[in-house]
Short mmCIF file of C-alpha atoms (C1' of nucleotides) in Angstrom, two decimals:
data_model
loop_
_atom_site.label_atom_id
_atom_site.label_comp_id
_atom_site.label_asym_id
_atom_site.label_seq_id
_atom_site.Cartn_x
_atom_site.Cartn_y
_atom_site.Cartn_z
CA UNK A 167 -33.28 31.69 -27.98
CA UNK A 168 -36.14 30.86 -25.82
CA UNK A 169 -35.76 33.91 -23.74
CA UNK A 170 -38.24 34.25 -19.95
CA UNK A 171 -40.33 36.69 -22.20
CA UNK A 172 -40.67 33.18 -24.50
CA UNK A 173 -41.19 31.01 -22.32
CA UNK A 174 -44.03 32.74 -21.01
CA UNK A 175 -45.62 33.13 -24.31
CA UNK A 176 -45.71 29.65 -24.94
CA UNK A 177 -47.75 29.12 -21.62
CA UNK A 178 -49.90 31.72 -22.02
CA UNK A 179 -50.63 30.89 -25.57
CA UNK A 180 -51.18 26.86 -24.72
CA UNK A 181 -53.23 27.70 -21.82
CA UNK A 182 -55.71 30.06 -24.43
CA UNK A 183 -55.69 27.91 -27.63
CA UNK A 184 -56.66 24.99 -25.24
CA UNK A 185 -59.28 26.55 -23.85
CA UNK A 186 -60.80 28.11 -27.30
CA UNK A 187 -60.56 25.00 -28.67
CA UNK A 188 -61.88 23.02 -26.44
CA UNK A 189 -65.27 25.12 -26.10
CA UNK A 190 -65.95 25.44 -29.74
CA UNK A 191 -65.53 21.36 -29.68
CA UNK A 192 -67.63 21.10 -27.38
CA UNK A 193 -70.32 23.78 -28.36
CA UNK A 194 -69.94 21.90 -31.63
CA UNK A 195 -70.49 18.63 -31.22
CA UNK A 196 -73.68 19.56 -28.79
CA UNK A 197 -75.07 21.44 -31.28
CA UNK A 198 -74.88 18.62 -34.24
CA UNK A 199 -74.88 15.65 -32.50
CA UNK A 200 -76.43 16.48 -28.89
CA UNK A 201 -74.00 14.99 -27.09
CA UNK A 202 -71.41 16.17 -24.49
CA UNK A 203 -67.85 16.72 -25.32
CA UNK A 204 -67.09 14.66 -21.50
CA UNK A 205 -69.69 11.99 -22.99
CA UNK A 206 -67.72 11.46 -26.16
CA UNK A 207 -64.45 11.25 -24.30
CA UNK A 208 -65.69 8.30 -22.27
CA UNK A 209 -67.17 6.61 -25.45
CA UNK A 210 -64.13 6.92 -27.13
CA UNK A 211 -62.15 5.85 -24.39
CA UNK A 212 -64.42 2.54 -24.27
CA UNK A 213 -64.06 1.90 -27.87
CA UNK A 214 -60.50 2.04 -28.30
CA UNK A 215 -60.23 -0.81 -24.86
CA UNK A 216 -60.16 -4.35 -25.81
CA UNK A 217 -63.41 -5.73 -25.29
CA UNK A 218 -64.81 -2.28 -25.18
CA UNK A 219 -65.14 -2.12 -21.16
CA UNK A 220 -62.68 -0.40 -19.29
CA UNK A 221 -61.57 -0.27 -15.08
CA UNK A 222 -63.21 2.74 -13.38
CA UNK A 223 -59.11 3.61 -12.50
CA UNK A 224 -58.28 3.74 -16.12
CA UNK A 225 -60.73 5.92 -16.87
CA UNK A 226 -59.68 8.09 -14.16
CA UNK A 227 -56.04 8.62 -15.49
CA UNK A 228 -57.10 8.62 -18.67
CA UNK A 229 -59.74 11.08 -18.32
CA UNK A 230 -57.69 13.21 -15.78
CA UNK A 231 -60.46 12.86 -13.07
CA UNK A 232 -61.42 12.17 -10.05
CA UNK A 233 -63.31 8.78 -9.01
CA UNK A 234 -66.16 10.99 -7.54
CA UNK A 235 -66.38 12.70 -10.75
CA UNK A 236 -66.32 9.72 -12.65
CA UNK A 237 -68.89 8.05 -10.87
CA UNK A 238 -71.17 11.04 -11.50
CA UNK A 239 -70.17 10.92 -15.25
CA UNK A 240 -71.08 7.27 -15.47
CA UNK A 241 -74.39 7.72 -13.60
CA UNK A 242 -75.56 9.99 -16.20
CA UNK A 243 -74.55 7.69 -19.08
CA UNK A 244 -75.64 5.08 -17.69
CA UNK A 245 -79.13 6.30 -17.26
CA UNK A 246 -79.43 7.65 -20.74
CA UNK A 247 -78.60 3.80 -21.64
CA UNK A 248 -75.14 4.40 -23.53
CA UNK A 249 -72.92 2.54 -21.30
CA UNK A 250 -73.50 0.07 -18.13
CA UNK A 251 -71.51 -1.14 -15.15
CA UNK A 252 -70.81 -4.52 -14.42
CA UNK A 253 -69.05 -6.24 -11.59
CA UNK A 254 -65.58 -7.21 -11.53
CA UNK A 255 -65.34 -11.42 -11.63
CA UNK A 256 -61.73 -11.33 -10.14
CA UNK A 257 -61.96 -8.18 -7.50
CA UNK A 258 -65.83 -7.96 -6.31
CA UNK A 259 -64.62 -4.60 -4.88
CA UNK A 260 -63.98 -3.06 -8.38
CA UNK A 261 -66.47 -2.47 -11.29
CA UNK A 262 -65.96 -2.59 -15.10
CA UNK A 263 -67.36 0.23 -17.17
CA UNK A 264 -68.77 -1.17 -20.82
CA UNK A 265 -69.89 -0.01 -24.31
CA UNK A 266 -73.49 -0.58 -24.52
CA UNK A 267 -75.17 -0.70 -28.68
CA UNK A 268 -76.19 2.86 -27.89
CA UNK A 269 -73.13 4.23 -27.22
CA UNK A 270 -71.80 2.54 -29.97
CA UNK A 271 -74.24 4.18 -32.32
CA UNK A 272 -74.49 7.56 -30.47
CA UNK A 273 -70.07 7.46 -31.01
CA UNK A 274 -70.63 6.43 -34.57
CA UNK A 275 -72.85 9.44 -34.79
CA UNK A 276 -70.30 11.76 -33.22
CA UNK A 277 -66.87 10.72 -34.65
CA UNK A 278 -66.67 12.16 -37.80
CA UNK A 279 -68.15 15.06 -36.71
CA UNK A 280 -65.59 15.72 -33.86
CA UNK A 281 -62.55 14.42 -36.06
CA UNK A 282 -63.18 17.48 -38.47
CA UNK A 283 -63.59 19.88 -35.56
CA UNK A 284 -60.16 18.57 -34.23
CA UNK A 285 -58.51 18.88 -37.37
CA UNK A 286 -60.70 21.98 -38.59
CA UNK A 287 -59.15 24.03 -35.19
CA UNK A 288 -56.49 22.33 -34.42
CA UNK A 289 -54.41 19.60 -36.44
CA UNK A 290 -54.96 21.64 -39.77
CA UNK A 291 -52.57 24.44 -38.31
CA UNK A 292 -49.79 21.30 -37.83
CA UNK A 293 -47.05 20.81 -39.89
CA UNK A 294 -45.62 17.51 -39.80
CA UNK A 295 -42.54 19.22 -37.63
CA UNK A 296 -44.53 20.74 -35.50
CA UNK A 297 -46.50 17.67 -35.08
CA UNK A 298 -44.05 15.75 -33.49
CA UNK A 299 -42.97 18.27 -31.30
CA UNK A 300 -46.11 18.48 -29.91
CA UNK A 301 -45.62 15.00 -29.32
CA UNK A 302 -42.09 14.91 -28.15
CA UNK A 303 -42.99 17.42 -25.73
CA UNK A 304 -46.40 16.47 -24.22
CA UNK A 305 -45.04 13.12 -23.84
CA UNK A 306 -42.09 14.78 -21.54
CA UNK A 307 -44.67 16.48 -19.86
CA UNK A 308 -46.60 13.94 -19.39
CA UNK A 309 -43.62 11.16 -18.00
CA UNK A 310 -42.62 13.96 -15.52
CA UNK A 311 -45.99 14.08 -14.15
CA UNK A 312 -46.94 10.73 -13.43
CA UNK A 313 -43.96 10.31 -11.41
CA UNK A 314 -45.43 13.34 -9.03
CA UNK A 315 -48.72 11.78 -8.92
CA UNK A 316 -47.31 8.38 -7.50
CA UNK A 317 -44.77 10.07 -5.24
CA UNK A 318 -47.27 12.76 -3.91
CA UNK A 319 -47.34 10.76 -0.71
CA UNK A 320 -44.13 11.25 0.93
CA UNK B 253 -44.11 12.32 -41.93
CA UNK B 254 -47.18 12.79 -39.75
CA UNK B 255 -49.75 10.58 -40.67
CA UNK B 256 -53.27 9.92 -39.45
CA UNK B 257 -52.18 8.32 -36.26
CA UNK B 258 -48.97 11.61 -34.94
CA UNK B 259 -51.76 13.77 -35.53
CA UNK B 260 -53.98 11.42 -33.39
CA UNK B 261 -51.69 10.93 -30.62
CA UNK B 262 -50.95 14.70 -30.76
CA UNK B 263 -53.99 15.96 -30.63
CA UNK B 264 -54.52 13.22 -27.31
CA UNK B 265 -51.26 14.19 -25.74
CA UNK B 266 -52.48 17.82 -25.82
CA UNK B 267 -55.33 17.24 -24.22
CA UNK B 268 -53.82 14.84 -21.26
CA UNK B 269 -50.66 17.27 -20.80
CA UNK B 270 -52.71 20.04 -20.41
CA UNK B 271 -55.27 18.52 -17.99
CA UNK B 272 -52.59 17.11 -15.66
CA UNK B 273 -50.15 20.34 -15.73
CA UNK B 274 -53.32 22.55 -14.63
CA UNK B 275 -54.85 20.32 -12.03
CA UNK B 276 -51.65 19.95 -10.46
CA UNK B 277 -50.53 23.39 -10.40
CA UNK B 278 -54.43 24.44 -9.29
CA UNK B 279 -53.54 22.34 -6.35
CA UNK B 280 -50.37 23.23 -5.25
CA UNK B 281 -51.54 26.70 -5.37
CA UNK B 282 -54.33 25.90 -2.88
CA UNK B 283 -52.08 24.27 -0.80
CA UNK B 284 -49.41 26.71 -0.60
CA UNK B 285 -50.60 29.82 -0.58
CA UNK B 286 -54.64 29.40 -0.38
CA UNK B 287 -55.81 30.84 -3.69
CA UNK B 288 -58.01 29.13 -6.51
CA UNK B 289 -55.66 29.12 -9.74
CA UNK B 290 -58.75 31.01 -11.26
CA UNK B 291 -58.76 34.07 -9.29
CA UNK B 292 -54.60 33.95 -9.94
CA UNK B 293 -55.71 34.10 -13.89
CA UNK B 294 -57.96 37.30 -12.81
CA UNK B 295 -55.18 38.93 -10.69
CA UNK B 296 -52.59 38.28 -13.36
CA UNK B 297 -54.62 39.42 -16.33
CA UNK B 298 -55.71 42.97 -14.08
CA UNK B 299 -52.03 43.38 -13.06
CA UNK B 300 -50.86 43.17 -16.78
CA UNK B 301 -52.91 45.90 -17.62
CA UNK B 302 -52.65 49.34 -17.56
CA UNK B 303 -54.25 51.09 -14.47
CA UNK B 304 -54.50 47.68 -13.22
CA UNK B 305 -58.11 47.43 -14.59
CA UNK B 306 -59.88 45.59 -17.26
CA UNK B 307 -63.28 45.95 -19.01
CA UNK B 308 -65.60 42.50 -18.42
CA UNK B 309 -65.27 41.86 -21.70
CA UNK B 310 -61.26 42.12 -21.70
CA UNK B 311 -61.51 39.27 -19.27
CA UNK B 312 -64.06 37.36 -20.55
CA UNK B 313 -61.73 36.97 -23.81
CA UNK B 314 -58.27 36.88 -22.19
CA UNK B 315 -60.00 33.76 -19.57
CA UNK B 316 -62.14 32.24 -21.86
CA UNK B 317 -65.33 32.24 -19.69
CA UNK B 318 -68.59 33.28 -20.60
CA UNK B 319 -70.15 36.48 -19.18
CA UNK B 320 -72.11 34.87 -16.66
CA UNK B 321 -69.34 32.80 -15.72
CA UNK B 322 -66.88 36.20 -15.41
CA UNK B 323 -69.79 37.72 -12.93
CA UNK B 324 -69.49 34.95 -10.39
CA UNK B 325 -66.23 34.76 -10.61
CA UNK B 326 -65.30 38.52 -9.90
CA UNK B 327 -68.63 38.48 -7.63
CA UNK B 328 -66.80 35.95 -4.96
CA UNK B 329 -63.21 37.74 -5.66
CA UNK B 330 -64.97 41.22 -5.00
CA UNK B 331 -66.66 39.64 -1.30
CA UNK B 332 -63.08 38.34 -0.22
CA UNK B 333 -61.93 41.61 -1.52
CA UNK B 334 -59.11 41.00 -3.64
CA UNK B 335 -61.04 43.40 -6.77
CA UNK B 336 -63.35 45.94 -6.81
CA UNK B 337 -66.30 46.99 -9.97
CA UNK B 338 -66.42 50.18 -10.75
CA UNK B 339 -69.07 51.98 -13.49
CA UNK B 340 -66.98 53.18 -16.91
CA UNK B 341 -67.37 56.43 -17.18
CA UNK B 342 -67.99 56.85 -21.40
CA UNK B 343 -70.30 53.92 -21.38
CA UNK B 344 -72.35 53.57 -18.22
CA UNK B 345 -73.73 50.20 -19.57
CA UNK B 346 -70.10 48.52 -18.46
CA UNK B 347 -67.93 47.86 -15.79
CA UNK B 348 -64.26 48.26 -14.96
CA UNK B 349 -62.72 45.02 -12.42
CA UNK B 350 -59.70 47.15 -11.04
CA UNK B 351 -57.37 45.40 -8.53
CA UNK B 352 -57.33 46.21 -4.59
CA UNK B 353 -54.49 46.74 -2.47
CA UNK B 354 -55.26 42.62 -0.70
CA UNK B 355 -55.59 41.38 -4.77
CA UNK B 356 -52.35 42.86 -5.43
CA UNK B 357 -50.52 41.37 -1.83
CA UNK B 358 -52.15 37.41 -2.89
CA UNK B 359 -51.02 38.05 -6.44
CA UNK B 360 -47.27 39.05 -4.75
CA UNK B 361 -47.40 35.67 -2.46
CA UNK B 362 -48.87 33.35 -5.75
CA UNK B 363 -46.54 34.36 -8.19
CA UNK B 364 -43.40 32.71 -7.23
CA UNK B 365 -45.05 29.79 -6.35
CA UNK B 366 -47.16 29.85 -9.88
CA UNK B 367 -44.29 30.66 -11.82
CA UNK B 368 -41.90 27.90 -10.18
CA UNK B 369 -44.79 25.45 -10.78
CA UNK B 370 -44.91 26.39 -14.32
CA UNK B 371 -41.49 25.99 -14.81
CA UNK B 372 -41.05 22.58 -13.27
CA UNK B 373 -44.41 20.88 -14.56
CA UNK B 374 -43.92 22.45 -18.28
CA UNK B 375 -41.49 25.27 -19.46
CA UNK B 376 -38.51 23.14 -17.79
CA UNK B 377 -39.60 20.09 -20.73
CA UNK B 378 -39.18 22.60 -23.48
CA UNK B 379 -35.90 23.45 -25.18
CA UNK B 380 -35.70 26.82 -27.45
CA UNK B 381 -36.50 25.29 -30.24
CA UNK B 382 -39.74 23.56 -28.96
CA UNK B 383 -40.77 26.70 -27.35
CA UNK B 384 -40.91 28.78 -30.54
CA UNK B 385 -42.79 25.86 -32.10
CA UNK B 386 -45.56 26.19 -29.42
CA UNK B 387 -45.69 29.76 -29.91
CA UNK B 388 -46.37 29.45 -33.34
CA UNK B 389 -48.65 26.54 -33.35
CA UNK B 390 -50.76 27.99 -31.12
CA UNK B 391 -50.79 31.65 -31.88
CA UNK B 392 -52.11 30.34 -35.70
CA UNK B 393 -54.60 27.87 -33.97
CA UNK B 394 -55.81 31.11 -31.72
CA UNK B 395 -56.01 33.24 -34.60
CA UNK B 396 -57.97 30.72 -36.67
CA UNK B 397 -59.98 30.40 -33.99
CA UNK B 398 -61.07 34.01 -33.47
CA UNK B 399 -62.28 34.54 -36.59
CA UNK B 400 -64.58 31.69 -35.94
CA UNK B 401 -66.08 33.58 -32.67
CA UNK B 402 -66.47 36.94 -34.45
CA UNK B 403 -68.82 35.04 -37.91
CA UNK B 404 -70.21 33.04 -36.15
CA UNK B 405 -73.72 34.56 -36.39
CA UNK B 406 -73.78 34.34 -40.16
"C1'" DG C 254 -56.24 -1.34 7.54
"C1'" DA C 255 -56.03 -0.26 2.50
"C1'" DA C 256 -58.24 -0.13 -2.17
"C1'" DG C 257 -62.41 0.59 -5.11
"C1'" DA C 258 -66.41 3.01 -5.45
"C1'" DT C 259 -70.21 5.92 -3.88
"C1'" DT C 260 -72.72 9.74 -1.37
"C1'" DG C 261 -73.71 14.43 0.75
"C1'" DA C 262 -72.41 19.06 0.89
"C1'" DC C 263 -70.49 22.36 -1.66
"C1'" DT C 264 -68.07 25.07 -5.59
"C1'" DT C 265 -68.00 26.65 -10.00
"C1'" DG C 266 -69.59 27.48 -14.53
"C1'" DT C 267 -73.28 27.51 -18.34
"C1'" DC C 268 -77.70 28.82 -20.65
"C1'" DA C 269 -81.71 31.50 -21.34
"C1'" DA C 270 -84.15 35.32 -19.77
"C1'" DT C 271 -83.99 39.96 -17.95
"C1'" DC C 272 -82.65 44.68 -16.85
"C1'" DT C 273 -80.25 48.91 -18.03
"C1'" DT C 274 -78.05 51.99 -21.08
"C1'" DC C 275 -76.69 53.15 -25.65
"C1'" DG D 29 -83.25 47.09 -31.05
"C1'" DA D 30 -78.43 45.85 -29.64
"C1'" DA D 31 -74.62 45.70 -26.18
"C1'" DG D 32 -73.07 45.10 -21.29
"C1'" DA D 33 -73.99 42.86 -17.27
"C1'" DT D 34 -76.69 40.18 -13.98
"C1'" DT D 35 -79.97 36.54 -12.21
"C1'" DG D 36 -82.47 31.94 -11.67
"C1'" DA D 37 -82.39 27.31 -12.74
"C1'" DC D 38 -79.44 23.85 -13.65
"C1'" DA D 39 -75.21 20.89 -15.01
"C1'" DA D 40 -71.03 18.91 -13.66
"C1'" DG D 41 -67.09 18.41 -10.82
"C1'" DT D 42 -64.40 18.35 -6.13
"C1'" DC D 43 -63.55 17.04 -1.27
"C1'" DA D 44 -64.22 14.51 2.86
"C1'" DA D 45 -66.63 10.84 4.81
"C1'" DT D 46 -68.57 6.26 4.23
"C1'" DC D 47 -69.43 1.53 2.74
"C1'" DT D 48 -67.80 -2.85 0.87
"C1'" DT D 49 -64.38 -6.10 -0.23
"C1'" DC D 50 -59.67 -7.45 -0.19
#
DNA sequence: GAAGATTGACTTGTCAATCTTC
DNA sequence: GAAGATTGACAAGTCAATCTTC
């Protein structure tokens, strides 16, 4: 039985292993690749979009942050020349965010290195059961929340 | 089976869940009762504890913050007066963070609304079964991860 | 007037260097 | 010299207000 004793467990312990795991990503992936764990998120993000260019609002949910944040984000990469931002044909209020060669190469660089980190700390410690249940349940998580974010407003 | 792509979508699933849960429970804190969800975590982890005190580097394990990161923290809690510092008396190079009377009364007013938040945005998704599975995923992926912390000069 | 994006002021945390005590 | 803690300089994000386009 998942007793209250449980229940808090499973918190606690999700809120530390996210955290440890996170950092040593992060610390990681500066350390052999120079590049920022929030950087590589974006890239990746970018990549995986058809066309490799993505809505500023996708990137926001996506990301899980805010436009102000975002737009700082993309400043940066866009000065160091791994992504640009180009006008939207349809809305001229909204922008498109796009994969420039050097973010290609700079995720090329990173990916294989932050792949065996994920699996190295995390995915290793997976069985396939517990796999999916990670899935079943972040997924649940994740349904229940997006109806709070669009009701918030009421 | 979980091939390449469940441990993929896992691994992403983790990462959104957890971003969404804690931004929206740092915010309905705020809004409810006025405190940052970090100095909750500090209040929590000092209550928890016997004496309700802590050594820095208690916290700085149990938070997963750096040292510097733990000073400004407990300096701003310490000015609104929620904790106190106090020298250790067998090793006058550290501290003690104990708890004040005002850290203890927020702590009282958060915790309901912490805990009910908790339930609702995550425990509430979880049935017995999936809560033991999270408790033993993440317990191995914290213990894995500790031994990484403690060799990592070599 | 609302949506998309940006800016200024501010909050919070990190890193490297420093100070104190062991 | 190493461990515990702090400080200065900086990195990165939030919020509220603003600007542009719908």
């Amino acid at each position: 039985m998942a007793d209250v004793d449980s229940s808090r467990q499973a918190w606690r312990l999700f809120l530390q292993a996210h955290a440890q795991v996170v950092s040593t990503l992060a610390r990681e992936l500066e350390a052999e690749v120079g590049l920022p764990l929030t950087w590589y998120d974006v890239l990746a993000q970018l990549n995986m979009a058809p066309g490799q260019r993505l809505r500023s609002q996708q990137l926001v949910r996506a990301l899980v942050i805010t436009k102000s944040g975002l737009t700082r984000r993309i400043d940066r990469m866009e000065e160091a020349g791994l992504v640009e931002r180009f006008q939207c044909a349809e809305d001229r209020r909204g922008l498109f965010v796009a994969l420039l060669p050097a973010g290609e190469t700079a995720l090329a660089r990173a990916l294989p290195v932050h792949l065996a980190g994920v699996h190295r700390h995390f995915l290793d410690h997976l069985s396939p059961a517990q796999t999916e249940c990670m899935i079943d349940v972040f997924s649940k998580v994740l349904a229940a929340g997006d109806s709070i974010c669009e009701g918030a407003e009421t």
